[in-house]
Amino acid sequence: MTDGNGGASADLSGRVALVTGASRGIGAVTARALAAAGARVIVTDIADVDGMAAEIGGLGLRQDVTSEADWIETMAFARAEAGGLDILVNNAGIFALKPLVDTSLEEWRHMQSINVEGVFLGCKHAIPLLAERASRWAGGGAIVNMSSIAGMVGGANTVCYGTSKGAVRLLTKSLAIEVASLRIRVNSVHPGFIETAMGDQAIAAFSRSADMSEQDMRDQFARAHALGHNGQPGHVADGIVFLASDRAAFITGTELVIDGGMIAQ
Ligand SMILES: NC(=O)c1ccc[n+]([C@@H]2O[C@H](COP(=O)([O-])OP(=O)(O)OC[C@H]3O[C@@H](n4cnc5c(N)ncnc54)[C@H](O)[C@@H]3O)[C@@H](O)[C@H]2O)c1
């Protein structure tokens, strides 16, 4: 680890990073940012990632994060094609806006399977690879798990999503303690409203339920952030690159809120 006297680098040269859900949105921009910082990036998604991999000079693989067999195959791919793994970004996720009483058990389980079990499986299968190479880096190996401000504060009609993101928050803290001796750091990020396809889906759902226009709802979201505007994927990617880098060498088990001051109020 670093000596704590400053000067640690966000240069990720020599690292291998894996980003799930990287065909678009926060995952795609994070993959670009990690590659720009020098990492060899493996992008995975249930959707096609070949274009994304080619754009950043990385590697692409179809992967459903809910499938343990896919995780085993993905780790074998990382080992064979990239020599191992140093950074895992568990980003893939889905959103839904629905009252609890209208949510079917199948819908509940589907969301938990992607947003929580996907993170569990990713951590489980990546830790042995991360541990193998952790001593190479001042900041060790790094896992960054995607939570949300919805994993920290409650909200109507988001019980299923909030439960999944709250679980990721505590999974992260407990795992950070568990793997600290392996020199693996585990942190979570908690974005506010970010302009992505999922963001558009959320705006459409919130505006329908409030009987407002989508533009009015988007403006309302913007005003709810203390900084007065919605977030962009790059705002989140910057935080993830920091947590993945040696600059965050003494940071583990914590939550980085990237929400323009929304829940500080
Ligand atoms: N956009 C926001 O406002 C916001 C806020 C807080 C947290 N988040 C979280 O950030 C992450 C990324 O969100 P986004 O806004 O970029 O969403 P997005 O919908 O634009 O992208 C999500 C990606 O995950 C992929 N995915 C979905 N299910 C998958 C599965 N089973 N296996 C593999 N990949 C799968 C999708 O194909 C898609 O490419 C999510 O975990 C989301 O909950 C988003």
Short mmCIF file of C-alpha atoms and ligand atoms in Angstrom, two decimals:
data_model
loop_
_atom_site.label_atom_id
_atom_site.label_comp_id
_atom_site.label_asym_id
_atom_site.label_seq_id
_atom_site.Cartn_x
_atom_site.Cartn_y
_atom_site.Cartn_z
CA MET A 1 0.00 0.00 0.00
CA THR A 2 1.08 3.65 -0.38
CA ASP A 3 2.90 5.51 2.40
CA GLY A 4 0.04 8.02 2.71
CA ASN A 5 2.24 11.00 1.88
CA GLY A 6 0.46 11.79 -1.36
CA GLY A 7 1.52 11.36 -4.95
CA ALA A 8 -0.28 8.05 -5.60
CA SER A 9 -1.32 7.69 -9.19
CA ALA A 10 -4.63 7.35 -11.03
CA ASP A 11 -2.56 5.84 -13.84
CA LEU A 12 -3.98 2.36 -14.43
CA SER A 13 -1.31 1.17 -16.86
CA GLY A 14 -0.76 -2.56 -16.59
CA ARG A 15 -4.14 -3.21 -14.91
CA VAL A 16 -6.87 -5.40 -16.29
CA ALA A 17 -10.37 -4.10 -15.56
CA LEU A 18 -13.77 -5.72 -16.13
CA VAL A 19 -16.97 -3.67 -16.41
CA THR A 20 -20.38 -5.38 -16.52
CA GLY A 21 -23.36 -3.81 -18.28
CA ALA A 22 -20.89 -1.90 -20.44
CA SER A 23 -22.74 -1.74 -23.77
CA ARG A 24 -24.18 1.70 -22.91
CA GLY A 25 -24.77 4.26 -20.16
CA ILE A 26 -22.59 4.51 -17.07
CA GLY A 27 -20.88 1.18 -17.86
CA ALA A 28 -19.81 2.26 -21.35
CA VAL A 29 -18.48 5.63 -20.16
CA THR A 30 -16.69 3.95 -17.25
CA ALA A 31 -15.04 1.48 -19.63
CA ARG A 32 -13.82 4.41 -21.77
CA ALA A 33 -12.51 6.24 -18.68
CA LEU A 34 -10.65 3.17 -17.37
CA ALA A 35 -9.12 2.63 -20.81
CA ALA A 36 -8.14 6.31 -21.00
CA ALA A 37 -6.38 5.86 -17.63
CA GLY A 38 -4.32 3.06 -19.18
CA ALA A 39 -6.18 -0.12 -18.17
CA ARG A 40 -6.86 -3.06 -20.47
CA VAL A 41 -10.64 -3.22 -20.24
CA ILE A 42 -12.94 -6.23 -20.66
CA VAL A 43 -16.48 -5.09 -21.39
CA THR A 44 -19.37 -7.48 -20.85
CA ASP A 45 -23.15 -7.23 -21.25
CA ILE A 46 -26.19 -9.27 -22.29
CA ALA A 47 -26.26 -6.87 -25.25
CA ASP A 48 -23.59 -6.73 -27.96
CA VAL A 49 -20.27 -5.26 -26.78
CA ASP A 50 -18.07 -5.87 -29.83
CA GLY A 51 -18.26 -2.23 -30.99
CA MET A 52 -17.54 -0.95 -27.51
CA ALA A 53 -14.54 -3.27 -27.11
CA ALA A 54 -13.14 -2.24 -30.49
CA GLU A 55 -13.59 1.47 -29.70
CA ILE A 56 -11.48 1.29 -26.54
CA GLY A 57 -9.01 -1.33 -27.76
CA GLY A 58 -10.31 -3.75 -25.15
CA LEU A 59 -11.95 -7.15 -25.08
CA GLY A 60 -15.66 -7.90 -25.28
CA LEU A 61 -17.73 -10.82 -24.05
CA ARG A 62 -21.45 -11.53 -23.84
CA GLN A 63 -22.30 -12.17 -20.21
CA ASP A 64 -25.49 -12.41 -18.19
CA VAL A 65 -24.49 -11.40 -14.65
CA THR A 66 -27.19 -13.64 -13.18
CA SER A 67 -25.55 -16.76 -14.61
CA GLU A 68 -22.85 -18.41 -12.50
CA ALA A 69 -21.71 -20.38 -15.56
CA ASP A 70 -21.21 -17.06 -17.39
CA TRP A 71 -19.11 -15.71 -14.50
CA ILE A 72 -16.93 -18.82 -14.54
CA GLU A 73 -16.49 -18.44 -18.31
CA THR A 74 -15.78 -14.70 -17.95
CA MET A 75 -13.05 -15.27 -15.38
CA ALA A 76 -11.48 -17.98 -17.55
CA PHE A 77 -11.59 -15.48 -20.44
CA ALA A 78 -9.90 -12.78 -18.32
CA ARG A 79 -7.16 -15.20 -17.32
CA ALA A 80 -6.58 -16.57 -20.84
CA GLU A 81 -6.92 -13.34 -22.85
CA ALA A 82 -5.66 -10.68 -20.42
CA GLY A 83 -3.54 -12.57 -17.90
CA GLY A 84 -5.85 -12.04 -14.90
CA LEU A 85 -7.85 -9.26 -13.28
CA ASP A 86 -7.10 -6.20 -11.12
CA ILE A 87 -10.33 -4.17 -11.15
CA LEU A 88 -13.96 -5.34 -11.18
CA VAL A 89 -16.79 -2.86 -11.73
CA ASN A 90 -20.14 -4.53 -10.98
CA ASN A 91 -22.26 -2.02 -12.90
CA ALA A 92 -25.05 -3.98 -14.65
CA GLY A 93 -28.48 -3.25 -13.22
CA ILE A 94 -32.15 -2.66 -13.93
CA PHE A 95 -34.75 -0.23 -12.54
CA ALA A 96 -38.50 -0.39 -12.02
CA LEU A 97 -41.06 1.96 -10.50
CA LYS A 98 -43.94 0.00 -8.97
CA PRO A 99 -45.86 -0.06 -5.69
CA LEU A 100 -44.85 -3.01 -3.51
CA VAL A 101 -48.39 -4.46 -3.50
CA ASP A 102 -48.41 -4.57 -7.33
CA THR A 103 -44.97 -6.21 -7.59
CA SER A 104 -45.08 -9.92 -8.37
CA LEU A 105 -42.68 -12.31 -6.69
CA GLU A 106 -41.20 -13.02 -10.14
CA GLU A 107 -40.55 -9.29 -10.73
CA TRP A 108 -39.01 -8.97 -7.26
CA ARG A 109 -36.74 -11.97 -7.79
CA HIS A 110 -35.76 -10.85 -11.30
CA MET A 111 -34.53 -7.49 -10.02
CA GLN A 112 -32.69 -8.98 -7.04
CA SER A 113 -31.10 -11.58 -9.35
CA ILE A 114 -29.50 -8.89 -11.53
CA ASN A 115 -28.87 -6.08 -9.04
CA VAL A 116 -27.78 -8.18 -6.03
CA GLU A 117 -26.99 -11.76 -7.10
CA GLY A 118 -25.06 -10.44 -10.10
CA VAL A 119 -22.84 -8.47 -7.72
CA PHE A 120 -22.49 -11.45 -5.34
CA LEU A 121 -21.46 -13.76 -8.19
CA GLY A 122 -19.08 -11.20 -9.64
CA CYS A 123 -17.30 -10.69 -6.33
CA LYS A 124 -17.22 -14.43 -5.59
CA HIS A 125 -15.60 -15.39 -8.88
CA ALA A 126 -13.31 -12.36 -9.26
CA ILE A 127 -11.74 -12.41 -5.78
CA PRO A 128 -9.36 -15.34 -6.47
CA LEU A 129 -8.07 -13.58 -9.61
CA LEU A 130 -7.82 -10.18 -7.91
CA ALA A 131 -5.91 -11.74 -4.99
CA GLU A 132 -3.34 -13.29 -7.31
CA ARG A 133 -2.19 -9.90 -8.63
CA ALA A 134 -3.03 -7.58 -5.71
CA SER A 135 0.55 -7.34 -4.43
CA ARG A 136 1.63 -5.74 -7.73
CA TRP A 137 -0.17 -2.47 -6.96
CA ALA A 138 0.18 0.11 -4.21
CA GLY A 139 -3.61 0.15 -3.86
CA GLY A 140 -4.07 -3.62 -4.27
CA GLY A 141 -6.98 -5.09 -6.22
CA ALA A 142 -10.24 -3.15 -6.41
CA ILE A 143 -13.94 -3.92 -6.64
CA VAL A 144 -16.40 -1.09 -7.25
CA ASN A 145 -20.06 -2.02 -6.82
CA MET A 146 -22.87 0.05 -8.32
CA SER A 147 -25.44 1.06 -5.75
CA SER A 148 -27.53 4.25 -5.83
CA ILE A 149 -28.80 6.98 -3.54
CA ALA A 150 -31.87 4.69 -3.59
CA GLY A 151 -29.72 2.30 -1.55
CA MET A 152 -29.32 4.95 1.16
CA VAL A 153 -32.67 6.75 1.43
CA GLY A 154 -36.22 5.52 0.84
CA GLY A 155 -38.58 6.41 -1.98
CA ALA A 156 -42.18 5.58 -2.86
CA ASN A 157 -42.68 2.85 -5.48
CA THR A 158 -39.00 1.91 -5.48
CA VAL A 159 -39.01 -0.68 -2.67
CA CYS A 160 -37.74 -3.45 -4.96
CA TYR A 161 -34.96 -1.30 -6.49
CA GLY A 162 -34.03 0.33 -3.17
CA THR A 163 -33.83 -3.06 -1.46
CA SER A 164 -31.46 -4.30 -4.15
CA LYS A 165 -29.23 -1.24 -3.94
CA GLY A 166 -29.28 -1.24 -0.12
CA ALA A 167 -28.13 -4.86 -0.23
CA VAL A 168 -25.23 -3.90 -2.50
CA ARG A 169 -24.22 -1.20 0.00
CA LEU A 170 -23.92 -3.67 2.90
CA LEU A 171 -22.53 -6.51 0.78
CA THR A 172 -19.75 -4.05 -0.09
CA LYS A 173 -18.98 -3.11 3.53
CA SER A 174 -18.93 -6.68 4.84
CA LEU A 175 -16.87 -7.96 1.92
CA ALA A 176 -14.40 -5.10 2.37
CA ILE A 177 -13.63 -6.37 5.87
CA GLU A 178 -13.51 -9.98 4.69
CA VAL A 179 -10.97 -9.45 1.89
CA ALA A 180 -8.84 -6.65 3.33
CA SER A 181 -6.11 -9.14 4.25
CA LEU A 182 -5.97 -10.18 0.57
CA ARG A 183 -5.19 -6.51 -0.32
CA ILE A 184 -8.50 -6.17 -2.15
CA ARG A 185 -10.49 -2.97 -1.60
CA VAL A 186 -14.28 -2.99 -2.03
CA ASN A 187 -16.31 0.22 -2.32
CA SER A 188 -19.75 1.26 -3.60
CA VAL A 189 -20.87 4.25 -5.65
CA HIS A 190 -24.23 5.96 -5.18
CA PRO A 191 -25.30 8.13 -8.11
CA GLY A 192 -28.21 10.56 -8.12
CA PHE A 193 -30.19 10.92 -11.35
CA ILE A 194 -27.88 10.25 -14.32
CA GLU A 195 -28.83 10.91 -17.97
CA THR A 196 -28.80 7.43 -19.54
CA ALA A 197 -31.32 5.06 -21.13
CA MET A 198 -32.23 3.92 -17.63
CA GLY A 199 -32.57 7.57 -16.64
CA ASP A 200 -34.99 8.09 -19.55
CA GLN A 201 -36.94 5.00 -18.49
CA ALA A 202 -37.14 6.36 -14.93
CA ILE A 203 -38.29 9.80 -16.11
CA ALA A 204 -41.02 8.20 -18.24
CA ALA A 205 -42.23 6.07 -15.32
CA PHE A 206 -42.12 8.88 -12.72
CA SER A 207 -43.89 11.33 -15.07
CA ARG A 208 -46.66 8.79 -15.81
CA SER A 209 -47.23 8.11 -12.11
CA ALA A 210 -47.27 11.85 -11.26
CA ASP A 211 -49.29 12.78 -14.38
CA MET A 212 -46.61 15.29 -15.41
CA SER A 213 -44.83 15.84 -18.70
CA GLU A 214 -41.45 14.15 -19.05
CA GLN A 215 -39.76 17.55 -19.43
CA ASP A 216 -41.36 18.83 -16.21
CA MET A 217 -40.26 15.67 -14.40
CA ARG A 218 -36.71 16.00 -15.77
CA ASP A 219 -36.62 19.62 -14.56
CA GLN A 220 -37.95 18.56 -11.16
CA PHE A 221 -35.17 16.00 -10.86
CA ALA A 222 -32.62 18.65 -11.84
CA ARG A 223 -33.88 21.00 -9.11
CA ALA A 224 -33.72 18.17 -6.53
CA HIS A 225 -29.92 18.11 -6.97
CA ALA A 226 -28.35 20.93 -4.93
CA LEU A 227 -26.11 21.75 -7.89
CA GLY A 228 -29.28 22.34 -9.96
CA HIS A 229 -28.75 19.84 -12.76
CA ASN A 230 -28.90 16.11 -13.45
CA GLY A 231 -25.74 14.02 -13.64
CA GLN A 232 -23.90 12.65 -16.65
CA PRO A 233 -22.35 9.17 -16.86
CA GLY A 234 -18.88 10.74 -16.80
CA HIS A 235 -19.52 12.15 -13.32
CA VAL A 236 -19.93 8.58 -12.06
CA ALA A 237 -17.08 7.19 -14.17
CA ASP A 238 -14.66 9.70 -12.63
CA GLY A 239 -15.54 8.44 -9.15
CA ILE A 240 -15.14 4.82 -10.20
CA VAL A 241 -11.70 5.44 -11.75
CA PHE A 242 -10.63 7.16 -8.52
CA LEU A 243 -11.81 4.25 -6.34
CA ALA A 244 -10.13 1.75 -8.67
CA SER A 245 -6.81 3.60 -8.58
CA ASP A 246 -3.93 3.80 -6.11
CA ARG A 247 -5.17 7.29 -5.13
CA ALA A 248 -7.84 5.42 -3.14
CA ALA A 249 -5.30 3.03 -1.56
CA PHE A 250 -6.59 3.70 2.00
CA ILE A 251 -10.28 3.67 1.04
CA THR A 252 -12.28 0.49 1.48
CA GLY A 253 -15.77 -0.38 2.69
CA THR A 254 -17.01 3.10 1.97
CA GLU A 255 -19.73 4.65 -0.16
CA LEU A 256 -19.06 7.41 -2.65
CA VAL A 257 -22.20 9.48 -3.19
CA ILE A 258 -22.20 11.16 -6.62
CA ASP A 259 -25.50 13.01 -6.58
CA GLY A 260 -24.90 16.75 -6.95
CA GLY A 261 -25.86 17.16 -3.27
CA MET A 262 -29.32 15.58 -3.58
CA ILE A 263 -29.33 13.59 -0.33
CA ALA A 264 -27.16 16.05 1.61
CA GLN A 265 -30.29 18.20 1.99
N1 LIG B 1 -29.07 6.23 -14.45
C1 LIG B 1 -29.25 6.53 -13.18
O1 LIG B 1 -29.89 7.55 -12.83
C2 LIG B 1 -28.67 5.65 -12.10
C3 LIG B 1 -28.67 6.14 -10.78
C4 LIG B 1 -28.15 5.34 -9.76
C5 LIG B 1 -27.63 4.09 -10.05
N2 LIG B 1 -27.65 3.65 -11.35
C6 LIG B 1 -27.10 2.30 -11.58
O2 LIG B 1 -26.04 2.37 -12.51
C7 LIG B 1 -25.96 1.16 -13.26
C8 LIG B 1 -25.94 1.48 -14.74
O3 LIG B 1 -27.10 2.21 -15.04
P1 LIG B 1 -27.35 2.97 -16.43
O4 LIG B 1 -28.13 4.18 -16.09
O5 LIG B 1 -26.10 3.08 -17.19
O6 LIG B 1 -28.37 1.91 -17.08
P2 LIG B 1 -28.56 1.42 -18.60
O7 LIG B 1 -29.88 0.74 -18.59
O8 LIG B 1 -28.29 2.52 -19.54
O9 LIG B 1 -27.40 0.31 -18.73
C9 LIG B 1 -27.46 -0.88 -17.99
C10 LIG B 1 -26.72 -1.96 -18.75
O10 LIG B 1 -26.82 -3.18 -18.00
C11 LIG B 1 -27.07 -4.23 -18.91
N3 LIG B 1 -27.71 -5.36 -18.24
C12 LIG B 1 -28.98 -5.46 -17.79
N4 LIG B 1 -29.21 -6.68 -17.31
C13 LIG B 1 -28.06 -7.38 -17.45
C14 LIG B 1 -27.66 -8.71 -17.12
N5 LIG B 1 -28.52 -9.59 -16.59
N6 LIG B 1 -26.39 -9.08 -17.40
C15 LIG B 1 -25.52 -8.22 -17.98
N7 LIG B 1 -25.83 -6.96 -18.30
C16 LIG B 1 -27.10 -6.54 -18.05
C17 LIG B 1 -27.96 -3.61 -19.98
O11 LIG B 1 -27.95 -4.38 -21.19
C18 LIG B 1 -27.33 -2.23 -20.14
O12 LIG B 1 -26.31 -2.22 -21.12
C19 LIG B 1 -27.16 0.31 -12.80
O13 LIG B 1 -26.74 -0.63 -11.83
C20 LIG B 1 -28.08 1.33 -12.20
O14 LIG B 1 -28.96 0.77 -11.23
C21 LIG B 1 -28.15 4.39 -12.37
#
